[in-house]
Amino acid sequence: MVDWDEFRATRTQLGAAFVRILGYFREDGTKSVAVIEEAMRARDARGLVMPAHTLKSEARQFGAERLGALAEDIEMFARHCVEAQLSPEEYLPRVVTLRALFEETLAALEREANPLVQRKPASFGRAAGY
């Protein structure tokens, strides 16, 4: 489930920079997810840390808390695996869900950035229906 209020608040806060920063998120996030998937295929815990950290930070910049929390979970588990010299295999199911959540989040952000999307109008004067 997407938190539209968070996205709208972020869009308002970032103003004109929202679309530009969204472009960076699209590019960096796509790369991060691909690197995370490749590191998981290689069972490389070290390879999971930085892209998960990057994805976490960028997702939270947009108020995408679910994506940020999943990326942080993967990052922290990968750090533990590095320290304990364990395989990250246990986190495969979480990594598998990452791409779908990233794509859902990106689609929601892109809808929010689209100037043609009809937004809920502010109510002035009489309430609707009167």
Coordinates of N, CA and C in Angstrom, one line a residue:
M1 N 0.8 -1.2 0.0 CA 0.0 0.0 0.0 C 0.9 1.2 0.0
V2 N 0.5 2.2 -0.8 CA 1.3 3.4 -1.0 C 0.7 4.5 -0.1
D3 N 1.6 5.2 0.6 CA 1.2 6.3 1.5 C 1.2 7.6 0.7
W4 N 0.0 7.9 0.1 CA -0.1 9.1 -0.8 C 0.1 10.4 -0.1
D5 N -0.3 10.5 1.2 CA -0.1 11.7 2.0 C 1.4 12.0 2.1
E6 N 2.2 11.0 2.3 CA 3.7 11.2 2.4 C 4.2 11.7 1.1
F7 N 3.8 11.1 0.0 CA 4.3 11.5 -1.3 C 3.9 12.9 -1.6
R8 N 2.7 13.3 -1.3 CA 2.2 14.7 -1.6 C 2.9 15.7 -0.7
A9 N 3.2 15.3 0.5 CA 3.9 16.2 1.4 C 5.3 16.4 0.9
T10 N 5.9 15.3 0.5 CA 7.3 15.4 -0.1 C 7.3 16.3 -1.3
R11 N 6.3 16.1 -2.2 CA 6.2 16.8 -3.5 C 6.1 18.3 -3.2
T12 N 5.3 18.6 -2.2 CA 5.1 20.0 -1.8 C 6.4 20.6 -1.2
Q13 N 7.1 19.8 -0.4 CA 8.3 20.3 0.2 C 9.4 20.5 -0.8
L14 N 9.5 19.6 -1.7 CA 10.6 19.7 -2.7 C 10.3 20.7 -3.9
G15 N 9.0 21.0 -4.0 CA 8.6 21.9 -5.1 C 9.1 21.5 -6.5
A16 N 9.6 22.5 -7.2 CA 10.1 22.3 -8.6 C 11.2 21.2 -8.7
A17 N 11.9 21.0 -7.6 CA 13.0 20.0 -7.6 C 12.5 18.6 -7.6
F18 N 11.2 18.4 -7.3 CA 10.7 17.0 -7.1 C 10.9 16.2 -8.4
V19 N 10.6 16.7 -9.5 CA 10.7 15.9 -10.8 C 12.2 15.6 -11.1
R20 N 13.1 16.6 -10.9 CA 14.5 16.3 -11.1 C 15.0 15.3 -10.1
I21 N 14.7 15.4 -8.9 CA 15.2 14.4 -7.9 C 14.6 13.1 -8.1
L22 N 13.3 13.0 -8.6 CA 12.7 11.8 -8.9 C 13.4 11.1 -10.0
G23 N 14.0 11.8 -11.0 CA 14.8 11.2 -12.0 C 16.0 10.5 -11.5
Y24 N 16.7 11.1 -10.5 CA 17.8 10.5 -9.9 C 17.4 9.2 -9.1
F25 N 16.3 9.3 -8.4 CA 15.8 8.2 -7.7 C 15.5 7.0 -8.6
R26 N 14.8 7.3 -9.8 CA 14.5 6.3 -10.8 C 15.8 5.6 -11.2
E27 N 16.8 6.4 -11.6 CA 18.0 5.8 -12.1 C 18.8 5.1 -11.0
D28 N 19.0 5.7 -9.9 CA 19.8 5.1 -8.8 C 19.1 3.9 -8.2
G29 N 17.8 4.1 -8.0 CA 17.0 3.0 -7.5 C 17.0 1.7 -8.3
T30 N 16.9 1.9 -9.6 CA 16.9 0.8 -10.6 C 18.2 0.1 -10.5
K31 N 19.3 0.9 -10.5 CA 20.6 0.3 -10.4 C 20.8 -0.4 -9.0
S32 N 20.4 0.2 -8.0 CA 20.5 -0.4 -6.6 C 19.8 -1.7 -6.5
V33 N 18.6 -1.8 -7.0 CA 17.8 -3.0 -7.0 C 18.5 -4.1 -7.8
A34 N 19.0 -3.8 -9.0 CA 19.7 -4.7 -9.8 C 21.0 -5.3 -9.1
V35 N 21.7 -4.4 -8.5 CA 23.0 -4.8 -7.8 C 22.6 -5.7 -6.6
I36 N 21.6 -5.3 -5.9 CA 21.1 -6.1 -4.7 C 20.8 -7.5 -5.2
E37 N 20.0 -7.6 -6.3 CA 19.6 -8.9 -6.8 C 20.8 -9.7 -7.3
E38 N 21.8 -9.1 -7.9 CA 23.0 -9.8 -8.4 C 23.8 -10.2 -7.2
A39 N 24.0 -9.4 -6.2 CA 24.7 -9.8 -5.0 C 24.1 -11.0 -4.3
M40 N 22.7 -11.0 -4.2 CA 22.0 -12.1 -3.6 C 22.3 -13.4 -4.4
R41 N 22.2 -13.3 -5.8 CA 22.5 -14.5 -6.6 C 23.9 -15.0 -6.3
A42 N 24.8 -14.1 -6.1 CA 26.2 -14.5 -5.8 C 26.4 -14.8 -4.3
R43 N 25.4 -14.7 -3.5 CA 25.5 -14.9 -2.0 C 26.6 -14.0 -1.4
D44 N 26.6 -12.8 -1.9 CA 27.7 -11.8 -1.5 C 27.1 -10.8 -0.6
A45 N 27.2 -11.0 0.7 CA 26.6 -10.1 1.7 C 27.2 -8.7 1.6
R46 N 28.5 -8.6 1.3 CA 29.2 -7.3 1.2 C 28.6 -6.5 0.0
G47 N 28.2 -7.2 -1.0 CA 27.7 -6.6 -2.2 C 26.2 -6.1 -2.0
L48 N 25.6 -6.5 -0.9 CA 24.3 -6.0 -0.6 C 24.3 -4.7 0.2
V49 N 25.3 -4.4 0.9 CA 25.3 -3.3 1.9 C 25.1 -2.0 1.3
M50 N 26.0 -1.6 0.4 CA 25.9 -0.2 -0.2 C 24.7 0.1 -1.0
P51 N 24.3 -0.8 -1.9 CA 23.1 -0.5 -2.7 C 21.8 -0.5 -1.8
A52 N 21.8 -1.3 -0.8 CA 20.6 -1.3 0.1 C 20.6 0.0 0.9
H53 N 21.8 0.5 1.3 CA 21.9 1.7 2.0 C 21.5 2.9 1.2
T54 N 21.9 2.9 -0.1 CA 21.6 4.0 -1.0 C 20.1 4.0 -1.3
L55 N 19.5 2.8 -1.5 CA 18.1 2.7 -1.8 C 17.3 3.2 -0.5
K56 N 17.7 2.8 0.6 CA 17.0 3.2 1.9 C 17.0 4.7 2.0
S57 N 18.1 5.3 1.8 CA 18.2 6.8 2.0 C 17.4 7.5 0.9
E58 N 17.4 7.1 -0.3 CA 16.7 7.8 -1.4 C 15.2 7.6 -1.2
A59 N 14.8 6.4 -0.8 CA 13.4 6.1 -0.6 C 12.8 7.0 0.5
R60 N 13.5 7.1 1.5 CA 13.0 7.9 2.7 C 13.0 9.4 2.3
Q61 N 13.8 9.8 1.4 CA 13.8 11.2 1.0 C 12.4 11.5 0.4
F62 N 11.8 10.6 -0.2 CA 10.5 10.8 -0.8 C 9.3 10.4 0.1
G63 N 9.6 9.9 1.3 CA 8.6 9.5 2.2 C 8.1 8.1 1.9
A64 N 8.9 7.3 1.2 CA 8.5 6.0 0.8 C 9.0 5.0 1.9
E65 N 8.3 5.1 3.0 CA 8.8 4.4 4.2 C 8.8 2.9 4.1
R66 N 7.8 2.3 3.4 CA 7.9 0.8 3.3 C 9.1 0.4 2.5
L67 N 9.4 1.0 1.4 CA 10.6 0.7 0.6 C 11.8 1.0 1.4
G68 N 11.9 2.1 2.1 CA 13.0 2.4 2.9 C 13.3 1.4 4.0
A69 N 12.2 1.0 4.7 CA 12.3 0.0 5.8 C 12.8 -1.3 5.2
L70 N 12.3 -1.8 4.1 CA 12.8 -3.0 3.5 C 14.3 -3.0 3.1
A71 N 14.7 -1.9 2.5 CA 16.1 -1.7 2.1 C 16.9 -1.6 3.4
E72 N 16.5 -1.0 4.4 CA 17.3 -0.9 5.7 C 17.4 -2.3 6.3
D73 N 16.3 -3.1 6.3 CA 16.3 -4.4 6.8 C 17.3 -5.3 6.1
I74 N 17.4 -5.2 4.7 CA 18.3 -5.9 3.9 C 19.7 -5.4 4.3
E75 N 19.9 -4.1 4.4 CA 21.3 -3.6 4.7 C 21.8 -4.1 6.0
M76 N 20.9 -4.0 7.0 CA 21.4 -4.4 8.4 C 21.6 -5.9 8.5
F77 N 20.8 -6.7 7.8 CA 21.1 -8.1 7.8 C 22.4 -8.4 7.1
A78 N 22.6 -7.8 5.9 CA 23.8 -8.0 5.2 C 25.1 -7.6 6.0
R79 N 25.0 -6.5 6.8 CA 26.1 -6.1 7.6 C 26.3 -7.2 8.7
H80 N 25.3 -7.7 9.2 CA 25.4 -8.8 10.2 C 26.1 -10.0 9.6
C81 N 25.7 -10.3 8.3 CA 26.3 -11.5 7.6 C 27.8 -11.3 7.4
V82 N 28.1 -10.0 7.0 CA 29.6 -9.7 6.8 C 30.3 -9.9 8.1
E83 N 29.8 -9.4 9.2 CA 30.5 -9.5 10.5 C 30.6 -10.9 10.9
A84 N 29.6 -11.7 10.8 CA 29.5 -13.1 11.2 C 30.0 -14.1 10.2
Q85 N 30.4 -13.6 9.0 CA 30.8 -14.4 7.9 C 29.8 -15.5 7.6
L86 N 28.5 -15.0 7.4 CA 27.4 -15.9 7.0 C 26.9 -15.6 5.6
S87 N 26.2 -16.5 5.0 CA 25.6 -16.3 3.7 C 24.3 -15.5 3.9
P88 N 24.0 -14.6 3.0 CA 22.7 -13.9 3.2 C 21.5 -14.6 2.6
E89 N 21.7 -15.9 2.3 CA 20.6 -16.7 1.6 C 19.3 -16.6 2.3
E90 N 19.3 -16.5 3.6 CA 18.1 -16.5 4.4 C 17.2 -15.3 4.0
Y91 N 17.8 -14.2 3.5 CA 17.0 -13.1 3.1 C 16.5 -13.1 1.7
L92 N 16.7 -14.2 1.0 CA 16.2 -14.3 -0.4 C 14.8 -13.9 -0.6
P93 N 13.8 -14.3 0.2 CA 12.4 -13.9 0.0 C 12.2 -12.4 0.1
R94 N 13.0 -11.8 1.0 CA 12.8 -10.3 1.1 C 13.4 -9.6 -0.1
V95 N 14.5 -10.1 -0.6 CA 15.1 -9.5 -1.8 C 14.2 -9.7 -3.0
V96 N 13.5 -10.8 -3.0 CA 12.6 -11.1 -4.1 C 11.5 -10.1 -4.2
T97 N 11.0 -9.6 -3.0 CA 9.9 -8.7 -3.0 C 10.4 -7.2 -3.2
L98 N 11.7 -7.0 -3.2 CA 12.2 -5.6 -3.3 C 11.8 -5.0 -4.7
R99 N 12.1 -5.7 -5.8 CA 11.8 -5.1 -7.1 C 10.3 -4.6 -7.2
A100 N 9.4 -5.5 -6.8 CA 8.0 -5.2 -7.0 C 7.6 -3.9 -6.1
L101 N 8.2 -3.9 -4.9 CA 7.9 -2.7 -4.1 C 8.5 -1.5 -4.6
F102 N 9.7 -1.6 -5.2 CA 10.4 -0.4 -5.8 C 9.6 0.1 -7.0
E103 N 9.1 -0.8 -7.8 CA 8.3 -0.4 -9.0 C 7.0 0.2 -8.6
E104 N 6.4 -0.4 -7.6 CA 5.1 0.2 -7.1 C 5.3 1.6 -6.6
T105 N 6.4 1.8 -5.8 CA 6.7 3.1 -5.2 C 7.0 4.1 -6.3
L106 N 7.9 3.7 -7.3 CA 8.2 4.6 -8.4 C 7.0 5.0 -9.2
A107 N 6.1 4.1 -9.5 CA 4.9 4.4 -10.2 C 4.1 5.4 -9.5
A108 N 3.9 5.2 -8.2 CA 3.2 6.2 -7.4 C 3.8 7.5 -7.4
L109 N 5.1 7.6 -7.2 CA 5.8 8.9 -7.3 C 5.7 9.5 -8.6
E110 N 5.8 8.8 -9.7 CA 5.7 9.3 -11.0 C 4.3 9.9 -11.3
R111 N 3.2 9.2 -10.8 CA 1.9 9.7 -10.9 C 1.8 11.0 -10.1
E112 N 2.4 11.1 -9.0 CA 2.4 12.3 -8.2 C 3.1 13.5 -8.9
A113 N 4.1 13.1 -9.7 CA 4.9 14.2 -10.4 C 4.2 14.6 -11.7
N114 N 3.3 13.8 -12.2 CA 2.6 14.1 -13.5 C 1.7 15.3 -13.4
P115 N 1.9 16.4 -14.1 CA 1.1 17.5 -14.0 C -0.3 17.3 -14.5
L116 N -0.6 16.2 -15.3 CA -1.9 16.0 -15.8 C -2.8 15.2 -14.9
V117 N -2.2 14.7 -13.8 CA -3.0 13.9 -12.8 C -3.9 14.9 -12.0
Q118 N -5.1 14.5 -12.0 CA -6.0 15.4 -11.2 C -5.9 15.1 -9.8
R119 N -5.6 16.2 -9.0 CA -5.4 16.1 -7.6 C -6.7 16.5 -6.9
K120 N -6.8 16.1 -5.7 CA -7.9 16.5 -4.8 C -7.9 18.0 -4.7
P121 N -8.9 18.7 -5.1 CA -8.9 20.2 -5.0 C -9.1 20.7 -3.6
A122 N -8.5 21.8 -3.3 CA -8.7 22.4 -2.0 C -10.2 22.9 -1.9
S123 N -10.8 22.8 -0.8 CA -12.2 23.2 -0.7 C -12.2 24.7 -0.3
F124 N -12.9 25.5 -1.1 CA -13.1 26.9 -0.8 C -14.6 27.1 -0.7
G125 N -15.0 28.0 0.1 CA -16.4 28.4 0.1 C -17.3 27.2 0.6
R126 N -18.3 26.9 -0.2 CA -19.3 25.9 0.2 C -18.7 24.5 0.0
A127 N -19.2 23.6 0.8 CA -18.8 22.2 0.8 C -19.3 21.6 -0.5
A128 N -18.7 20.6 -1.0 CA -19.1 19.9 -2.3 C -20.5 19.4 -2.1
G129 N -21.3 19.6 -3.2 CA -22.7 19.1 -3.2 C -23.7 20.1 -2.8
Y130 N -23.3 21.3 -2.5 CA -24.2 22.3 -2.1 C -24.4 23.3 -3.2

